[in-house]
mmCIF file of C-alpha atoms and ligand atoms in Angstrom:
data_model
loop_
_atom_site.group_PDB
_atom_site.id
_atom_site.type_symbol
_atom_site.label_atom_id
_atom_site.label_comp_id
_atom_site.label_asym_id
_atom_site.label_seq_id
_atom_site.Cartn_x
_atom_site.Cartn_y
_atom_site.Cartn_z
ATOM 1 C CA MET A 1 -34.551 9.562 -57.516
ATOM 2 C CA ASP A 2 -32.505 7.057 -59.660
ATOM 3 C CA LEU A 3 -33.404 4.005 -58.790
ATOM 4 C CA ASN A 4 -29.976 2.437 -59.280
ATOM 5 C CA ILE A 5 -29.304 5.656 -56.322
ATOM 6 C CA ILE A 6 -32.182 3.707 -54.464
ATOM 7 C CA ALA A 7 -30.794 0.160 -54.961
ATOM 8 C CA LYS A 8 -27.543 0.953 -53.852
ATOM 9 C CA LYS A 9 -29.186 3.201 -50.655
ATOM 10 C CA MET A 10 -31.143 -0.177 -49.977
ATOM 11 C CA CYS A 11 -27.579 -2.246 -49.851
ATOM 12 C CA ALA A 12 -25.414 -0.261 -48.316
ATOM 13 C CA LYS A 13 -22.520 -1.226 -46.679
ATOM 14 C CA GLY A 14 -22.984 -2.102 -43.215
ATOM 15 C CA LYS A 15 -26.883 -1.699 -43.783
ATOM 16 C CA GLY A 16 -29.741 -4.783 -44.676
ATOM 17 C CA ILE A 17 -33.353 -4.510 -45.428
ATOM 18 C CA LEU A 18 -36.044 -5.594 -42.503
ATOM 19 C CA ALA A 19 -38.340 -8.091 -44.514
ATOM 20 C CA ALA A 20 -41.892 -6.752 -42.161
ATOM 21 C CA ASP A 21 -44.188 -8.338 -45.382
ATOM 22 C CA GLU A 22 -46.211 -11.276 -43.002
ATOM 23 C CA SER A 23 -49.272 -11.524 -45.173
ATOM 24 C CA THR A 24 -51.941 -12.027 -42.408
ATOM 25 C CA GLY A 25 -52.368 -15.633 -42.426
ATOM 26 C CA THR A 26 -48.160 -15.620 -42.353
ATOM 27 C CA ILE A 27 -47.863 -13.511 -39.104
ATOM 28 C CA ALA A 28 -51.109 -15.389 -37.785
ATOM 29 C CA LYS A 29 -48.386 -18.703 -37.639
ATOM 30 C CA ARG A 30 -45.887 -16.768 -36.196
ATOM 31 C CA PHE A 31 -47.976 -14.165 -33.352
ATOM 32 C CA LYS A 32 -49.355 -18.207 -32.667
ATOM 33 C CA SER A 33 -46.424 -19.319 -31.456
ATOM 34 C CA ILE A 34 -45.877 -16.684 -29.212
ATOM 35 C CA ASN A 35 -49.583 -16.870 -27.664
ATOM 36 C CA VAL A 36 -50.612 -13.330 -29.189
ATOM 37 C CA GLU A 37 -53.689 -12.623 -30.545
ATOM 38 C CA ASN A 38 -53.347 -11.928 -34.437
ATOM 39 C CA ILE A 39 -55.571 -8.707 -34.322
ATOM 40 C CA GLU A 40 -55.002 -5.921 -36.213
ATOM 41 C CA LYS A 41 -54.054 -3.612 -33.294
ATOM 42 C CA ASN A 42 -51.577 -5.927 -32.429
ATOM 43 C CA ARG A 43 -49.775 -6.443 -35.973
ATOM 44 C CA LEU A 44 -49.356 -2.629 -35.920
ATOM 45 C CA TYR A 45 -47.750 -2.510 -32.130
ATOM 46 C CA PHE A 46 -44.812 -5.270 -33.070
ATOM 47 C CA ARG A 47 -44.026 -3.241 -36.059
ATOM 48 C CA GLN A 48 -44.506 0.237 -35.059
ATOM 49 C CA THR A 49 -42.131 -1.337 -32.161
ATOM 50 C CA LEU A 50 -39.426 -2.654 -34.605
ATOM 51 C CA PHE A 51 -39.818 0.400 -36.916
ATOM 52 C CA ASN A 52 -39.220 2.908 -33.509
ATOM 53 C CA SER A 53 -35.586 0.712 -32.902
ATOM 54 C CA SER A 54 -32.706 3.107 -32.179
ATOM 55 C CA ALA A 55 -31.348 0.434 -34.742
ATOM 56 C CA MET A 56 -33.621 1.331 -37.246
ATOM 57 C CA THR A 57 -31.093 3.770 -38.226
ATOM 58 C CA GLU A 58 -27.365 2.671 -38.399
ATOM 59 C CA TYR A 59 -28.929 -0.839 -40.203
ATOM 60 C CA ILE A 60 -32.111 -1.016 -42.165
ATOM 61 C CA GLY A 61 -31.630 0.076 -45.141
ATOM 62 C CA GLY A 62 -35.848 -0.469 -46.627
ATOM 63 C CA VAL A 63 -38.622 -2.133 -45.332
ATOM 64 C CA ILE A 64 -40.904 -4.258 -46.697
ATOM 65 C CA LEU A 65 -43.919 -3.647 -46.146
ATOM 66 C CA PHE A 66 -47.633 -4.956 -46.310
ATOM 67 C CA ASP A 67 -50.186 -3.795 -47.798
ATOM 68 C CA GLU A 68 -52.263 -3.732 -44.600
ATOM 69 C CA THR A 69 -49.459 -2.178 -42.335
ATOM 70 C CA ILE A 70 -48.680 1.061 -45.779
ATOM 71 C CA ARG A 71 -51.950 2.272 -45.047
ATOM 72 C CA GLN A 72 -51.588 2.518 -40.866
ATOM 73 C CA LYS A 73 -50.592 5.457 -38.973
ATOM 74 C CA THR A 74 -48.476 4.737 -35.711
ATOM 75 C CA THR A 75 -50.377 6.141 -32.001
ATOM 76 C CA LEU A 76 -47.992 8.864 -32.884
ATOM 77 C CA GLY A 77 -49.711 10.010 -35.851
ATOM 78 C CA LEU A 78 -47.188 9.498 -38.559
ATOM 79 C CA THR A 79 -47.768 7.087 -41.432
ATOM 80 C CA ILE A 80 -45.831 3.639 -40.765
ATOM 81 C CA PRO A 81 -44.040 5.169 -44.551
ATOM 82 C CA GLU A 82 -43.196 8.466 -42.366
ATOM 83 C CA LEU A 83 -42.355 7.042 -39.227
ATOM 84 C CA ILE A 84 -39.398 4.213 -42.189
ATOM 85 C CA SER A 85 -38.208 6.925 -43.578
ATOM 86 C CA LYS A 86 -37.842 9.643 -40.555
ATOM 87 C CA HIS A 87 -34.843 6.960 -39.797
ATOM 88 C CA GLY A 88 -33.576 6.958 -43.424
ATOM 89 C CA ALA A 89 -35.010 3.584 -43.893
ATOM 90 C CA ILE A 90 -36.774 2.853 -47.247
ATOM 91 C CA PRO A 91 -40.449 2.110 -47.244
ATOM 92 C CA GLY A 92 -41.000 -0.686 -49.725
ATOM 93 C CA ILE A 93 -43.915 -3.121 -50.425
ATOM 94 C CA LYS A 94 -44.772 -6.245 -51.116
ATOM 95 C CA VAL A 95 -47.014 -6.671 -54.204
ATOM 96 C CA ASP A 96 -47.863 -10.206 -55.002
ATOM 97 C CA LYS A 97 -50.486 -12.503 -54.398
ATOM 98 C CA GLY A 98 -49.301 -14.963 -53.407
ATOM 99 C CA ALA A 99 -47.903 -18.602 -54.712
ATOM 100 C CA LYS A 100 -50.359 -20.513 -56.024
ATOM 101 C CA LEU A 101 -51.106 -24.064 -57.451
ATOM 102 C CA LEU A 102 -49.569 -24.705 -61.070
ATOM 103 C CA ALA A 103 -52.933 -26.142 -63.322
ATOM 104 C CA GLY A 104 -52.252 -29.876 -63.177
ATOM 105 C CA SER A 105 -48.931 -30.072 -59.802
ATOM 106 C CA LYS A 106 -49.660 -31.452 -57.014
ATOM 107 C CA ASP A 107 -46.611 -30.028 -55.357
ATOM 108 C CA GLU A 108 -45.596 -26.593 -57.233
ATOM 109 C CA THR A 109 -46.517 -22.738 -57.356
ATOM 110 C CA VAL A 110 -46.385 -19.981 -59.576
ATOM 111 C CA THR A 111 -47.150 -16.891 -58.070
ATOM 112 C CA GLU A 112 -50.097 -14.409 -58.630
ATOM 113 C CA GLY A 113 -50.238 -10.777 -59.136
ATOM 114 C CA LEU A 114 -49.810 -9.240 -62.371
ATOM 115 C CA ASP A 115 -53.315 -8.315 -63.313
ATOM 116 C CA GLY A 116 -54.341 -4.463 -61.696
ATOM 117 C CA LEU A 117 -50.749 -4.191 -60.408
ATOM 118 C CA ARG A 118 -49.764 -1.305 -62.863
ATOM 119 C CA GLU A 119 -52.509 0.615 -60.743
ATOM 120 C CA ARG A 120 -51.819 -0.765 -57.067
ATOM 121 C CA LEU A 121 -48.180 0.545 -57.665
ATOM 122 C CA LYS A 122 -49.244 3.991 -58.060
ATOM 123 C CA GLU A 123 -51.236 4.126 -55.547
ATOM 124 C CA TYR A 124 -48.179 2.228 -53.657
ATOM 125 C CA TYR A 125 -45.756 4.971 -54.754
ATOM 126 C CA ASP A 126 -48.703 7.748 -53.256
ATOM 127 C CA LEU A 127 -48.397 6.306 -50.298
ATOM 128 C CA GLY A 128 -44.898 6.626 -49.924
ATOM 129 C CA ALA A 129 -43.072 2.984 -51.370
ATOM 130 C CA ARG A 130 -40.735 3.489 -53.342
ATOM 131 C CA PHE A 131 -39.328 -0.280 -54.182
ATOM 132 C CA THR A 132 -41.395 -3.033 -54.556
ATOM 133 C CA LYS A 133 -41.195 -7.550 -53.211
ATOM 134 C CA TRP A 134 -42.663 -10.312 -55.576
ATOM 135 C CA ARG A 135 -41.469 -13.458 -53.824
ATOM 136 C CA ALA A 136 -41.361 -17.068 -56.522
ATOM 137 C CA VAL A 137 -41.034 -19.881 -54.559
ATOM 138 C CA TYR A 138 -39.891 -23.232 -56.317
ATOM 139 C CA ARG A 139 -39.410 -27.035 -54.078
ATOM 140 C CA ILE A 140 -36.726 -29.570 -54.986
ATOM 141 C CA ASP A 141 -37.457 -32.994 -54.605
ATOM 142 C CA LYS A 142 -37.068 -35.677 -57.465
ATOM 143 C CA ASN A 143 -37.627 -33.390 -60.569
ATOM 144 C CA LEU A 144 -38.489 -31.026 -59.292
ATOM 145 C CA PRO A 145 -38.578 -27.469 -59.475
ATOM 146 C CA SER A 146 -39.574 -27.784 -62.973
ATOM 147 C CA ALA A 147 -39.278 -26.321 -65.673
ATOM 148 C CA GLN A 148 -42.677 -25.061 -66.203
ATOM 149 C CA SER A 149 -42.054 -23.590 -62.587
ATOM 150 C CA ILE A 150 -38.890 -22.175 -63.240
ATOM 151 C CA LYS A 151 -41.153 -21.194 -66.990
ATOM 152 C CA SER A 152 -44.063 -19.559 -65.545
ATOM 153 C CA ASN A 153 -42.060 -17.815 -62.691
ATOM 154 C CA ALA A 154 -39.602 -16.161 -64.306
ATOM 155 C CA ASN A 155 -41.998 -14.781 -66.532
ATOM 156 C CA ALA A 156 -44.182 -13.525 -63.986
ATOM 157 C CA LEU A 157 -41.118 -11.293 -61.551
ATOM 158 C CA ALA A 158 -39.998 -10.334 -64.885
ATOM 159 C CA ARG A 159 -42.526 -9.265 -65.900
ATOM 160 C CA TYR A 160 -43.554 -7.677 -62.080
ATOM 161 C CA ALA A 161 -39.571 -5.788 -62.466
ATOM 162 C CA ALA A 162 -40.941 -4.453 -65.682
ATOM 163 C CA LEU A 163 -44.462 -3.030 -64.687
ATOM 164 C CA VAL A 164 -42.757 -2.058 -60.965
ATOM 165 C CA GLN A 165 -39.752 0.255 -62.987
ATOM 166 C CA GLU A 166 -42.509 1.406 -64.889
ATOM 167 C CA ALA A 167 -44.185 3.022 -62.024
ATOM 168 C CA LYS A 168 -40.556 4.744 -60.879
ATOM 169 C CA MET A 169 -39.758 1.588 -57.733
ATOM 170 C CA VAL A 170 -37.088 -0.647 -57.834
ATOM 171 C CA PRO A 171 -38.280 -4.437 -57.897
ATOM 172 C CA ILE A 172 -36.527 -6.835 -55.541
ATOM 173 C CA VAL A 173 -36.484 -9.916 -57.849
ATOM 174 C CA GLU A 174 -37.813 -13.384 -55.077
ATOM 175 C CA PRO A 175 -36.848 -15.803 -56.449
ATOM 176 C CA GLU A 176 -36.611 -18.713 -53.198
ATOM 177 C CA VAL A 177 -35.263 -21.945 -53.689
ATOM 178 C CA LEU A 178 -37.074 -23.924 -50.461
ATOM 179 C CA MET A 179 -34.908 -25.355 -47.829
ATOM 180 C CA ASP A 180 -37.346 -27.764 -47.076
ATOM 181 C CA GLY A 181 -36.502 -31.580 -47.462
ATOM 182 C CA SER A 182 -34.068 -33.730 -47.026
ATOM 183 C CA HIS A 183 -32.044 -32.235 -50.567
ATOM 184 C CA ASN A 184 -28.109 -32.210 -50.212
ATOM 185 C CA ILE A 185 -25.750 -28.948 -51.232
ATOM 186 C CA ASP A 186 -25.468 -29.966 -54.812
ATOM 187 C CA GLU A 187 -28.957 -30.010 -55.362
ATOM 188 C CA CYS A 188 -29.423 -26.470 -54.206
ATOM 189 C CA TYR A 189 -26.751 -25.811 -56.656
ATOM 190 C CA LYS A 190 -27.826 -27.090 -59.656
ATOM 191 C CA ALA A 191 -31.965 -25.923 -58.921
ATOM 192 C CA THR A 192 -30.696 -22.540 -57.526
ATOM 193 C CA THR A 193 -28.719 -21.714 -61.028
ATOM 194 C CA ASN A 194 -31.243 -23.189 -63.518
ATOM 195 C CA VAL A 195 -33.725 -20.927 -61.083
ATOM 196 C CA LEU A 196 -31.542 -17.630 -61.882
ATOM 197 C CA ASN A 197 -30.750 -18.699 -64.662
ATOM 198 C CA GLU A 198 -34.346 -18.709 -65.998
ATOM 199 C CA CYS A 199 -34.666 -15.082 -64.148
ATOM 200 C CA TYR A 200 -32.319 -12.824 -65.708
ATOM 201 C CA LYS A 201 -33.236 -14.427 -69.127
ATOM 202 C CA GLU A 202 -36.646 -13.127 -68.735
ATOM 203 C CA LEU A 203 -35.921 -9.840 -67.340
ATOM 204 C CA LYS A 204 -33.544 -8.706 -70.574
ATOM 205 C CA LEU A 205 -36.305 -9.845 -72.027
ATOM 206 C CA GLN A 206 -38.665 -8.141 -70.516
ATOM 207 C CA ASN A 207 -36.343 -5.250 -70.444
ATOM 208 C CA VAL A 208 -35.270 -4.612 -66.913
ATOM 209 C CA ASP A 209 -32.740 -2.836 -65.943
ATOM 210 C CA LEU A 210 -30.542 -4.737 -64.262
ATOM 211 C CA LYS A 211 -28.809 -1.430 -62.606
ATOM 212 C CA GLY A 212 -32.006 -0.071 -60.741
ATOM 213 C CA THR A 213 -33.026 -4.160 -59.562
ATOM 214 C CA VAL A 214 -32.579 -6.067 -56.345
ATOM 215 C CA LEU A 215 -31.910 -9.209 -56.211
ATOM 216 C CA LYS A 216 -33.598 -11.808 -52.943
ATOM 217 C CA PRO A 217 -32.352 -15.627 -53.706
ATOM 218 C CA ASN A 218 -31.893 -18.140 -50.815
ATOM 219 C CA MET A 219 -28.119 -19.304 -49.690
ATOM 220 C CA VAL A 220 -26.805 -22.611 -51.639
ATOM 221 C CA ILE A 221 -27.795 -24.806 -49.209
ATOM 222 C CA PRO A 222 -28.515 -28.278 -47.628
ATOM 223 C CA GLY A 223 -32.117 -29.021 -46.700
ATOM 224 C CA SER A 224 -33.287 -29.177 -42.973
ATOM 225 C CA GLU A 225 -33.545 -32.888 -43.220
ATOM 226 C CA CYS A 226 -30.267 -33.235 -45.026
ATOM 227 C CA GLU A 227 -27.987 -35.253 -43.107
ATOM 228 C CA ASP A 228 -24.628 -34.302 -44.794
ATOM 229 C CA LYS A 229 -24.319 -31.185 -42.927
ATOM 230 C CA VAL A 230 -21.927 -28.059 -44.567
ATOM 231 C CA ASP A 231 -19.742 -25.892 -42.032
ATOM 232 C CA ALA A 232 -20.043 -21.851 -43.398
ATOM 233 C CA GLU A 233 -17.804 -21.705 -45.823
ATOM 234 C CA GLU A 234 -18.743 -24.355 -47.936
ATOM 235 C CA ILE A 235 -22.018 -22.802 -48.011
ATOM 236 C CA ALA A 236 -20.831 -19.061 -48.485
ATOM 237 C CA LYS A 237 -18.119 -20.766 -51.391
ATOM 238 C CA ARG A 238 -20.881 -22.270 -52.756
ATOM 239 C CA THR A 239 -23.161 -19.820 -52.662
ATOM 240 C CA LEU A 240 -20.555 -16.890 -53.939
ATOM 241 C CA ASP A 241 -19.670 -19.298 -56.652
ATOM 242 C CA CYS A 242 -23.064 -19.464 -57.804
ATOM 243 C CA LEU A 243 -24.346 -15.388 -57.499
ATOM 244 C CA LYS A 244 -21.189 -15.220 -60.036
ATOM 245 C CA LYS A 245 -21.490 -17.455 -62.587
ATOM 246 C CA ASN A 246 -25.360 -16.114 -62.815
ATOM 247 C CA VAL A 247 -26.407 -12.869 -61.949
ATOM 248 C CA PRO A 248 -25.718 -10.414 -64.170
ATOM 249 C CA SER A 249 -22.500 -8.047 -63.417
ATOM 250 C CA GLU A 250 -24.740 -5.119 -63.631
ATOM 251 C CA VAL A 251 -27.291 -6.184 -60.514
ATOM 252 C CA PRO A 252 -26.096 -3.783 -57.651
ATOM 253 C CA GLY A 253 -27.219 -5.777 -54.823
ATOM 254 C CA ILE A 254 -28.109 -8.910 -53.437
ATOM 255 C CA ALA A 255 -29.928 -9.627 -50.190
ATOM 256 C CA PHE A 256 -30.474 -12.788 -49.224
ATOM 257 C CA LEU A 257 -33.275 -14.214 -47.308
ATOM 258 C CA SER A 258 -33.547 -15.944 -43.800
ATOM 259 C CA GLY A 259 -35.549 -19.049 -44.800
ATOM 260 C CA GLY A 260 -35.769 -20.706 -41.767
ATOM 261 C CA GLN A 261 -32.713 -20.614 -40.823
ATOM 262 C CA THR A 262 -31.535 -19.824 -37.312
ATOM 263 C CA GLU A 263 -30.752 -16.482 -36.407
ATOM 264 C CA VAL A 264 -27.286 -17.220 -35.585
ATOM 265 C CA GLU A 265 -26.866 -19.590 -38.677
ATOM 266 C CA SER A 266 -27.601 -16.627 -40.917
ATOM 267 C CA SER A 267 -25.558 -14.277 -39.597
ATOM 268 C CA LYS A 268 -22.406 -16.363 -40.087
ATOM 269 C CA ASN A 269 -23.756 -17.673 -43.293
ATOM 270 C CA LEU A 270 -23.626 -14.057 -44.294
ATOM 271 C CA ASN A 271 -20.619 -13.303 -42.941
ATOM 272 C CA GLU A 272 -18.754 -15.979 -44.490
ATOM 273 C CA ILE A 273 -19.694 -14.674 -47.531
ATOM 274 C CA ASN A 274 -19.493 -11.291 -47.186
ATOM 275 C CA LYS A 275 -15.176 -12.445 -45.990
ATOM 276 C CA ILE A 276 -15.153 -14.196 -49.597
ATOM 277 C CA ASN A 277 -16.515 -11.254 -51.489
ATOM 278 C CA ASP A 278 -14.960 -9.866 -54.672
ATOM 279 C CA THR A 279 -17.695 -9.403 -57.151
ATOM 280 C CA SER A 280 -18.963 -5.533 -57.766
ATOM 281 C CA PHE A 281 -22.392 -7.069 -55.139
ATOM 282 C CA LEU A 282 -23.304 -5.403 -52.233
ATOM 283 C CA ILE A 283 -24.108 -8.421 -50.515
ATOM 284 C CA THR A 284 -26.621 -8.165 -47.185
ATOM 285 C CA PHE A 285 -29.335 -9.357 -46.092
ATOM 286 C CA SER A 286 -33.290 -9.183 -46.038
ATOM 287 C CA TYR A 287 -34.489 -11.286 -43.048
ATOM 288 C CA GLY A 288 -37.735 -11.431 -41.786
ATOM 289 C CA ARG A 289 -37.510 -14.442 -38.912
ATOM 290 C CA GLY A 290 -33.845 -13.828 -39.329
ATOM 291 C CA LEU A 291 -33.960 -10.724 -38.248
ATOM 292 C CA GLN A 292 -37.289 -10.744 -35.667
ATOM 293 C CA ALA A 293 -37.368 -14.245 -34.708
ATOM 294 C CA SER A 294 -35.781 -12.922 -31.001
ATOM 295 C CA ALA A 295 -38.187 -9.662 -30.444
ATOM 296 C CA LEU A 296 -41.262 -11.744 -31.189
ATOM 297 C CA LYS A 297 -40.183 -14.150 -28.602
ATOM 298 C CA GLU A 298 -40.359 -11.258 -25.895
ATOM 299 C CA PHE A 299 -43.227 -9.369 -27.945
ATOM 300 C CA GLY A 300 -44.895 -13.070 -25.994
ATOM 301 C CA LYS A 301 -43.397 -12.586 -22.878
ATOM 302 C CA ASN A 302 -44.839 -9.387 -22.610
ATOM 303 C CA GLN A 303 -46.776 -7.717 -25.439
ATOM 304 C CA ASN A 304 -45.469 -3.929 -23.349
ATOM 305 C CA SER A 305 -42.431 -4.501 -22.784
ATOM 306 C CA ILE A 306 -41.092 -1.769 -25.747
ATOM 307 C CA GLU A 307 -37.909 -1.819 -24.037
ATOM 308 C CA SER A 308 -36.853 -5.687 -24.131
ATOM 309 C CA ILE A 309 -39.176 -6.244 -27.803
ATOM 310 C CA GLN A 310 -35.926 -3.503 -29.057
ATOM 311 C CA LYS A 311 -33.324 -4.950 -27.242
ATOM 312 C CA ALA A 312 -33.958 -8.239 -28.685
ATOM 313 C CA PHE A 313 -33.981 -6.016 -32.258
ATOM 314 C CA ASN A 314 -31.296 -3.879 -31.763
ATOM 315 C CA HIS A 315 -28.817 -7.358 -31.558
ATOM 316 C CA ARG A 316 -29.640 -8.751 -34.252
ATOM 317 C CA ALA A 317 -29.589 -5.637 -36.801
ATOM 318 C CA LYS A 318 -26.652 -4.829 -34.963
ATOM 319 C CA MET A 319 -25.516 -8.725 -35.936
ATOM 320 C CA ASN A 320 -26.313 -8.573 -39.469
ATOM 321 C CA GLY A 321 -25.112 -5.254 -40.344
ATOM 322 C CA LEU A 322 -21.700 -6.758 -39.476
ATOM 323 C CA SER A 323 -21.892 -9.661 -41.507
ATOM 324 C CA SER A 324 -22.697 -7.491 -44.502
ATOM 325 C CA LYS A 325 -19.190 -5.603 -43.915
ATOM 326 C CA GLY A 326 -17.591 -9.862 -42.457
ATOM 327 C CA GLU A 327 -16.940 -8.328 -39.564
ATOM 328 C CA TRP A 328 -18.777 -10.554 -37.652
ATOM 329 C CA LEU A 329 -17.403 -12.457 -34.969
ATOM 330 C CA GLU A 330 -19.673 -14.881 -32.240
ATOM 331 C CA SER A 331 -18.433 -13.593 -29.800
ATOM 332 C CA LEU A 332 -20.401 -10.944 -30.290
ATOM 333 C CA GLU A 333 -23.307 -13.266 -30.170
ATOM 334 C CA LYS A 334 -22.806 -14.167 -26.137
ATOM 335 C CA ASP A 335 -23.870 -9.710 -25.766
ATOM 336 C CA SER A 336 -27.271 -11.077 -26.968
ATOM 337 C CA ALA A 337 -31.100 -9.714 -25.195
ATOM 338 C CA ALA A 338 -32.177 -12.621 -25.946
HETATM 339 P P1 13P B 401 -37.225 -14.690 -44.479
HETATM 340 O O1 13P B 401 -36.292 -14.502 -43.588
HETATM 341 O O2 13P B 401 -37.909 -15.810 -42.914
HETATM 342 O O3 13P B 401 -37.335 -16.249 -44.820
HETATM 343 O O4 13P B 401 -38.231 -13.828 -44.993
HETATM 344 C C1 13P B 401 -37.934 -13.501 -45.878
HETATM 345 C C2 13P B 401 -38.727 -13.208 -46.698
HETATM 346 O O5 13P B 401 -39.733 -12.325 -46.892
HETATM 347 C C3 13P B 401 -39.730 -13.835 -47.224
HETATM 348 O O6 13P B 401 -40.369 -13.679 -48.358
#
């Protein structure tokens, strides 16, 4: 299928992306918080419960998987990519190998995973993946993110994206400026601007066809320890302004990460952005915690309660589906299962 068509399907109005690609280390933290043992059987059970939810068909355009999950079979014998496709969503795969300390730096990273990527991509395609994800991470602090981090990560993201398109899949380009810290919204705006600018410079240099990509950025938001709180309208205004100025209009879809916002905050902010979206970008969600936090809590209460896990997930998927159209209302949160 044409890459532009895949990208538009992943971000279709009313739909977004479920990021279920937590590495074994990250899911260990999530399971620890709900007192669930981090073993393969539990990881499969939780994820297959989400992928079997009724919300999948209506609100989820794509699912990002981790290497372990794309190889697993459900208890009914379907492979996980088959299960996702059965619901009309597109299976995708995280292909980076994580953020590693930059040489000479104490607190900045570069994302690795380019070695052998061409061969891994071929295998993932054969397993059913039609899009991929690579996440670069940037920290805001005094003099950070540095030019070293911005340039190194942009180069890796662009080389990744070029290889993915060669393998006939859509690359999700994820430059995440972290929410951690006490920086204000202006500092986030500035860092996000610099990061996006460099990414698109490198993507063009590597001849990536932007029409066959999806951008997964952070919202422009104050740091989690910042004392100057701003409302959702301001976050939406600053975020959209930053995207308009720095993302080429050929990019068909922009799917935000939730990045540590609460579930309701991430729905509310996405909704405000879509209420004022006067661009051609399809703007939606690609949430991990923003879609799964309540469902995880239910899983922690009772691992066998498929119904309550799915009810919590269905609710979040529906709320975010509405936000992707600017139709979310705070009052609808009261119907919440969790
Ligand atoms: P969060 O929505 O929890 O930030 O996760 C999204 C993601 O895929 C990070 O790479």
